[in-house]
Amino acid sequence: MTLQEDMTREGHTVPAKTPGKPDVSGKKGRGRRVTLLVALGVALPVLILVAAGSGQVDIPPGQVLGSVLHRLGIPIGDLPTAAQGENALWIVRIPRVLMAAVTGAALGCAGALMQGVFGNPLAEPGVIGVSSGAAVGAAAVITFGLTGLGNWTVVAAAFVCGLLTTLAVYAMARANGRTEVVTLLLTGIAVNAVAGAALGLLMFLSSNDALRSITSWQLGSLAGSTWDAVYVVGPIAVVGCLVAIALGRRLDLLALGERTARHLGVNVERLRFTGIVVIALLTSAAVAFSGIISFVGLVIPHLVRMAVGPGHRVLLPASALGGACLLVVADLVARTAVPYQELPLGVLTAVVGGPFFFWLLRRTRARSGGWG
Amino acid sequence: MSVGIIEGFRRRTRLPGERVSLTAEGVSVLRGGRPVLSGVDLTIEPGEVLALVGPNGAGKSTLLAALCGDVEFTGDVRVDGLPLAEWKPVELAMRRAILTQTHSVSFSFSVEEIVRMGRAPWIGTPLEDEDDEAVYAALEDADVSRFVGRPFPRLSGGEQARVALARVLAQRTPVVLLDEPTAALDVRHQELVFAVTRGLAARGRSIVAVVHDLGLAAAHADRVAVLSDGGLTACGAPEDVLTADLLSEVYGHPIEVIEHPRTGRPLVLPLR
Amino acid sequence: MTGARARRVLSVALVCALAAGCGGRPAAEHAGKAAGGGDCGPATVTGLPDDVDPITPEPKPKLPVTVTGADGEKTTVTDTSRILALNMYGSLAEIVFSLGLGGHVVGRDASTVFASAKDLPLVTTHGHDLSAEAILGLDPTVVLADASIGPAEAITQIRAAGIPVVMVDDEQTLPAVTEHIADVAEALGVPDAGAKLAARVTDGIAEARRTAPEGREPTIAFLYVRGTAGVYLIGGDGAGSDAMIEAIGARDAGSAIGLKGFRPLTSEGLINAAPDVILVMSSGLESVGGVDGLLKLPGVAQTPAGENRRVIDADDGSLLNFGARTGDTIAALAHAVYETCKA
């Protein structure tokens, strides 16, 4: 019973409203959202299979599937016939493809989460300094040849530094118990500048070998991905994404503005803090193992928004799945496009992601009149 | 649609009753050292429309912000007898809804999605079942039903204001605070907004509306509170408060008040 | 290896920066007096062999053999029919070919470009990163590598596939050449051939040293230059270039002013070093625009070498190789420095 109907019955004067039927478009939107999630959920394993079936050793996807089934105890399908094929598949290729998937998921979800937390479609984990902080940690370890934890030293240092940087940025950007988005972004820019200078100094101090390591790490690469790496990044990506999805509804409310979100019952400070910790976690894990891979966290959430709107409960999982798909494909191109060469992954995602993003932006601006 | 499992791990949330009391006692707000509000006492009664009027800079929006707890203040603001700090944000959200002056949305949500956000405080409570009905009714009442699927940023200023109002209406709280709800609206929609607020009051809710237009205040409010220089100058029935002398002094401009021939309500006009 | 070095470098660089500002030998003193210096103009190192000279006959490996690599890992080699020898300088492959086992090598690294090997499949990416998959794809039976090439995970993955990987030490000095030959030969089960090759190389190096004229040793600075980006490094103690320069009986400019490894050089430092000859890589020289372009770099023209346009360029692949052809390389370098300018 609307107020108008009520009041008209009670005899009050009510101005006539504009005639028109409310169109329940919620159902149509929901159908599209489910379709997208299902499509991505199906595409990912298919892409993983195709990627695992491509590379310098000739193991077609059929044999990949056969090998997987045999390992699961189901003796169907052919095993790899190439020399060292089984080893190349399980020691080198599959960990790498899985690493691409979990890294992509972490980056995609972190990007979407960041845009939600800061209410800014241009937000990206690189902006608040996580990537730079992680880079300084890793470069310091590489330059000074620290090997406290063996092969894990670089990774751990990047992780710790990325997280510390993020928390420092957050603390510096707070005033009176509130975090203003603009202040946060500006502080992030300052941190990036300082981290960049620190990185430059470390590169100056480093030997040629270390310099090469740092430089190639800065460009992003999944070469040398091991199962150990997958066992670390995988669970972190899963947990991080799940926590992020749980924040989804509250992030929607945050889009109305801090004040209004608070009026609707959201503990804005706690939401922002949790969001930032998860962002730092996801990004540090991805960057620490694979170097700086850009654009995934910026483009994928945008594409998802353009397809199904900005609701975070779909945006976050779709960004995770989309990011995973994107990075699996990108890594596939990086290692097979030019024979015997590996294109740097971060450069590839930027070179392809940039123009694609501009094209889509132009197309969407005409339709929905703004940052879709 | 409830995301019950994770949301359900709430501490016990106190649901509101039919009526909610909101009182301000000796509320003062300092901004940059300057007193914006000084010692304001106000009690919001159920079932009434209270209009908050006053010149620019009198502190009207600040008073509303203090009642919501959005600014630092000295003094006492109590909701249902308890100070603001003793309520969880979601409990406050069940008791009072606020319409702010500006309505910006970071992302391109549709009108329906935005209005549905007003139902957020009720997730996990039995009143969740009313969600669809509340959203539909609110869309109708604010006359934005035909924009249901449209992205919010593509609406005009007035249309956006009405969508924000719809969101507030959908929240269905006993207390509703509106900061200049008619600012961007044409005459038809201005009247619509007040028709809606009168309807809410008729059902026992409390409405506080900051308005610039004295005519609207005079025509529709049950009580009018006049703020000037941070202090509450007068508070009472429109015919008692909206006098030529008081208004001329408060606004610093000669104002005359005449009686509407048919309704008997004050008509407030600047002396020309 | 890179660990303490960086810290020492920082303090040394600071001292150098201070020292470079305060006094130094007047540059003119040595001009024209050192052998190989003088106004003879630029020269190119020629006569570098473009292919290896394997010892004959082809040795028969005595297998299995268990060796402890430079990383402390004990590895057992049972089969040397498919060999991969990979490192940044190409020296390991060179040694394997020189031992006469070139016929068993199935792939190469980016620095291995001599005629016998250049058609083998490449297994490194970006030039110096191992591709584990490419390596597995060649199904090798033994892999030789050193710490100059990575990433470390690739080595781990190859070992995990059951392929023995023997890590050789990667020190870049002249005495280490014979050690590397011995290690490679031992790992492949042909120690006798290794001894023979080592002796040949040692003789070659000694012979080359003898061609250096007595007494009037020139000061040679090895500069690493690349393009117009201002990348401008001088080789110092332990860079590898110092060993080659000292092998021909000259004094290394970088070591003389106390630098270690490759360090960026200030123009004042170069003037202080006052080299009689400047040694560069051929491709680096080309990238700065030849001798004229090199002389435009700050500080170069003010050195004796710069004034006399005494710039010697050498082909990138062989100069700092420290492989089995080191003896020939030293002889060619000595020829280019001394024979082209008999003062």
GROMACS .gro file of N, CA, C and O in nm, chain A residues 247-286:
model
  160
  247LEU      N    1   3.237  -0.889   0.220
  247LEU     CA    2   3.223  -0.744   0.239
  247LEU      C    3   3.137  -0.681   0.130
  247LEU      O    4   3.109  -0.562   0.135
  248GLY      N    5   3.093  -0.763   0.035
  248GLY     CA    6   3.031  -0.710  -0.086
  248GLY      C    7   2.914  -0.616  -0.064
  248GLY      O    8   2.910  -0.505  -0.117
  249ARG      N    9   2.818  -0.659   0.017
  249ARG     CA   10   2.699  -0.576   0.033
  249ARG      C   11   2.733  -0.442   0.096
  249ARG      O   12   2.683  -0.337   0.056
  250ARG      N   13   2.823  -0.445   0.194
  250ARG     CA   14   2.860  -0.320   0.260
  250ARG      C   15   2.936  -0.227   0.166
  250ARG      O   16   2.927  -0.105   0.176
  251LEU      N   17   3.011  -0.286   0.073
  251LEU     CA   18   3.079  -0.202  -0.025
  251LEU      C   19   2.978  -0.132  -0.116
  251LEU      O   20   2.999  -0.018  -0.157
  252ASP      N   21   2.870  -0.201  -0.149
  252ASP     CA   22   2.765  -0.136  -0.227
  252ASP      C   23   2.716  -0.011  -0.155
  252ASP      O   24   2.699   0.095  -0.213
  253LEU      N   25   2.691  -0.025  -0.023
  253LEU     CA   26   2.642   0.089   0.053
  253LEU      C   27   2.744   0.201   0.058
  253LEU      O   28   2.709   0.319   0.059
  254LEU      N   29   2.871   0.164   0.060
  254LEU     CA   30   2.976   0.265   0.065
  254LEU      C   31   2.974   0.354  -0.059
  254LEU      O   32   3.019   0.469  -0.055
  255ALA      N   33   2.919   0.303  -0.168
  255ALA     CA   34   2.911   0.382  -0.290
  255ALA      C   35   2.822   0.504  -0.273
  255ALA      O   36   2.833   0.600  -0.350
  256LEU      N   37   2.735   0.501  -0.173
  256LEU     CA   38   2.648   0.616  -0.150
  256LEU      C   39   2.722   0.728  -0.078
  256LEU      O   40   2.665   0.835  -0.059
  257GLY      N   41   2.845   0.701  -0.039
  257GLY     CA   42   2.919   0.802   0.036
  257GLY      C   43   2.940   0.752   0.179
  257GLY      O   44   2.860   0.677   0.232
  258GLU      N   45   3.048   0.797   0.239
  258GLU     CA   46   3.081   0.754   0.376
  258GLU      C   47   2.969   0.783   0.473
  258GLU      O   48   2.929   0.698   0.552
  259ARG      N   49   2.919   0.905   0.465
  259ARG     CA   50   2.819   0.950   0.561
  259ARG      C   51   2.691   0.869   0.549
  259ARG      O   52   2.637   0.819   0.647
  260THR      N   53   2.645   0.856   0.426
  260THR     CA   54   2.521   0.782   0.405
  260THR      C   55   2.537   0.635   0.442
  260THR      O   56   2.447   0.574   0.500
  261ALA      N   57   2.652   0.580   0.409
  261ALA     CA   58   2.675   0.439   0.444
  261ALA      C   59   2.668   0.422   0.595
  261ALA      O   60   2.611   0.326   0.645
  262ARG      N   61   2.725   0.518   0.666
  262ARG     CA   62   2.720   0.512   0.811
  262ARG      C   63   2.576   0.521   0.859
  262ARG      O   64   2.534   0.452   0.951
  263HIS      N   65   2.501   0.609   0.795
  263HIS     CA   66   2.361   0.622   0.833
  263HIS      C   67   2.282   0.494   0.809
  263HIS      O   68   2.178   0.472   0.871
  264LEU      N   69   2.331   0.414   0.716
  264LEU     CA   70   2.261   0.288   0.688
  264LEU      C   71   2.316   0.173   0.771
  264LEU      O   72   2.283   0.058   0.747
  265GLY      N   73   2.403   0.205   0.867
  265GLY     CA   74   2.446   0.102   0.960
  265GLY      C   75   2.582   0.041   0.932
  265GLY      O   76   2.620  -0.055   0.998
  266VAL      N   77   2.657   0.094   0.838
  266VAL     CA   78   2.787   0.036   0.806
  266VAL      C   79   2.894   0.097   0.896
  266VAL      O   80   2.900   0.219   0.911
  267ASN      N   81   2.978   0.014   0.956
  267ASN     CA   82   3.092   0.064   1.030
  267ASN      C   83   3.203   0.092   0.928
  267ASN      O   84   3.280   0.004   0.891
  268VAL      N   85   3.205   0.218   0.882
  268VAL     CA   86   3.288   0.250   0.766
  268VAL      C   87   3.436   0.228   0.793
  268VAL      O   88   3.510   0.175   0.709
  269GLU      N   89   3.481   0.268   0.911
  269GLU     CA   90   3.624   0.253   0.941
  269GLU      C   91   3.666   0.109   0.939
  269GLU      O   92   3.769   0.073   0.884
  270ARG      N   93   3.584   0.024   1.000
  270ARG     CA   94   3.621  -0.117   1.006
  270ARG      C   95   3.617  -0.179   0.866
  270ARG      O   96   3.701  -0.261   0.831
  271LEU      N   97   3.519  -0.136   0.788
  271LEU     CA   98   3.509  -0.187   0.651
  271LEU      C   99   3.633  -0.149   0.571
  271LEU      O  100   3.694  -0.232   0.503
  272ARG      N  101   3.672  -0.022   0.583
  272ARG     CA  102   3.789   0.023   0.507
  272ARG      C  103   3.914  -0.050   0.552
  272ARG      O  104   3.997  -0.092   0.471
  273PHE      N  105   3.931  -0.065   0.683
  273PHE     CA  106   4.050  -0.130   0.734
  273PHE      C  107   4.058  -0.274   0.688
  273PHE      O  108   4.161  -0.320   0.639
  274THR      N  109   3.948  -0.347   0.705
  274THR     CA  110   3.946  -0.486   0.660
  274THR      C  111   3.977  -0.493   0.510
  274THR      O  112   4.056  -0.576   0.466
  275GLY      N  113   3.913  -0.404   0.437
  275GLY     CA  114   3.936  -0.403   0.293
  275GLY      C  115   4.082  -0.382   0.259
  275GLY      O  116   4.138  -0.451   0.174
  276ILE      N  117   4.143  -0.286   0.326
  276ILE     CA  118   4.283  -0.255   0.296
  276ILE      C  119   4.374  -0.372   0.330
  276ILE      O  120   4.466  -0.405   0.255
  277VAL      N  121   4.349  -0.437   0.442
  277VAL     CA  122   4.434  -0.550   0.478
  277VAL      C  123   4.421  -0.661   0.375
  277VAL      O  124   4.520  -0.719   0.331
  278VAL      N  125   4.299  -0.687   0.331
  278VAL     CA  126   4.280  -0.793   0.231
  278VAL      C  127   4.347  -0.753   0.099
  278VAL      O  128   4.412  -0.835   0.034
  279ILE      N  129   4.333  -0.626   0.061
  279ILE     CA  130   4.397  -0.581  -0.062
  279ILE      C  131   4.548  -0.601  -0.053
  279ILE      O  132   4.612  -0.652  -0.147
  280ALA      N  133   4.606  -0.558   0.060
  280ALA     CA  134   4.750  -0.571   0.075
  280ALA      C  135   4.792  -0.717   0.071
  280ALA      O  136   4.891  -0.754   0.008
  281LEU      N  137   4.714  -0.803   0.135
  281LEU     CA  138   4.744  -0.945   0.138
  281LEU      C  139   4.745  -1.003  -0.002
  281LEU      O  140   4.840  -1.068  -0.046
  282LEU      N  141   4.637  -0.978  -0.076
  282LEU     CA  142   4.624  -1.034  -0.210
  282LEU      C  143   4.735  -0.982  -0.301
  282LEU      O  144   4.798  -1.057  -0.374
  283THR      N  145   4.754  -0.851  -0.300
  283THR     CA  146   4.852  -0.793  -0.392
  283THR      C  147   4.994  -0.834  -0.357
  283THR      O  148   5.073  -0.868  -0.444
  284SER      N  149   5.028  -0.831  -0.228
  284SER     CA  150   5.163  -0.870  -0.188
  284SER      C  151   5.192  -1.014  -0.229
  284SER      O  152   5.300  -1.043  -0.280
  285ALA      N  153   5.096  -1.102  -0.207
  285ALA     CA  154   5.118  -1.243  -0.243
  285ALA      C  155   5.144  -1.255  -0.392
  285ALA      O  156   5.236  -1.325  -0.435
  286ALA      N  157   5.064  -1.187  -0.471
  286ALA     CA  158   5.082  -1.197  -0.616
  286ALA      C  159   5.215  -1.135  -0.658
  286ALA      O  160   5.294  -1.196  -0.729
   0.00000   0.00000   0.00000
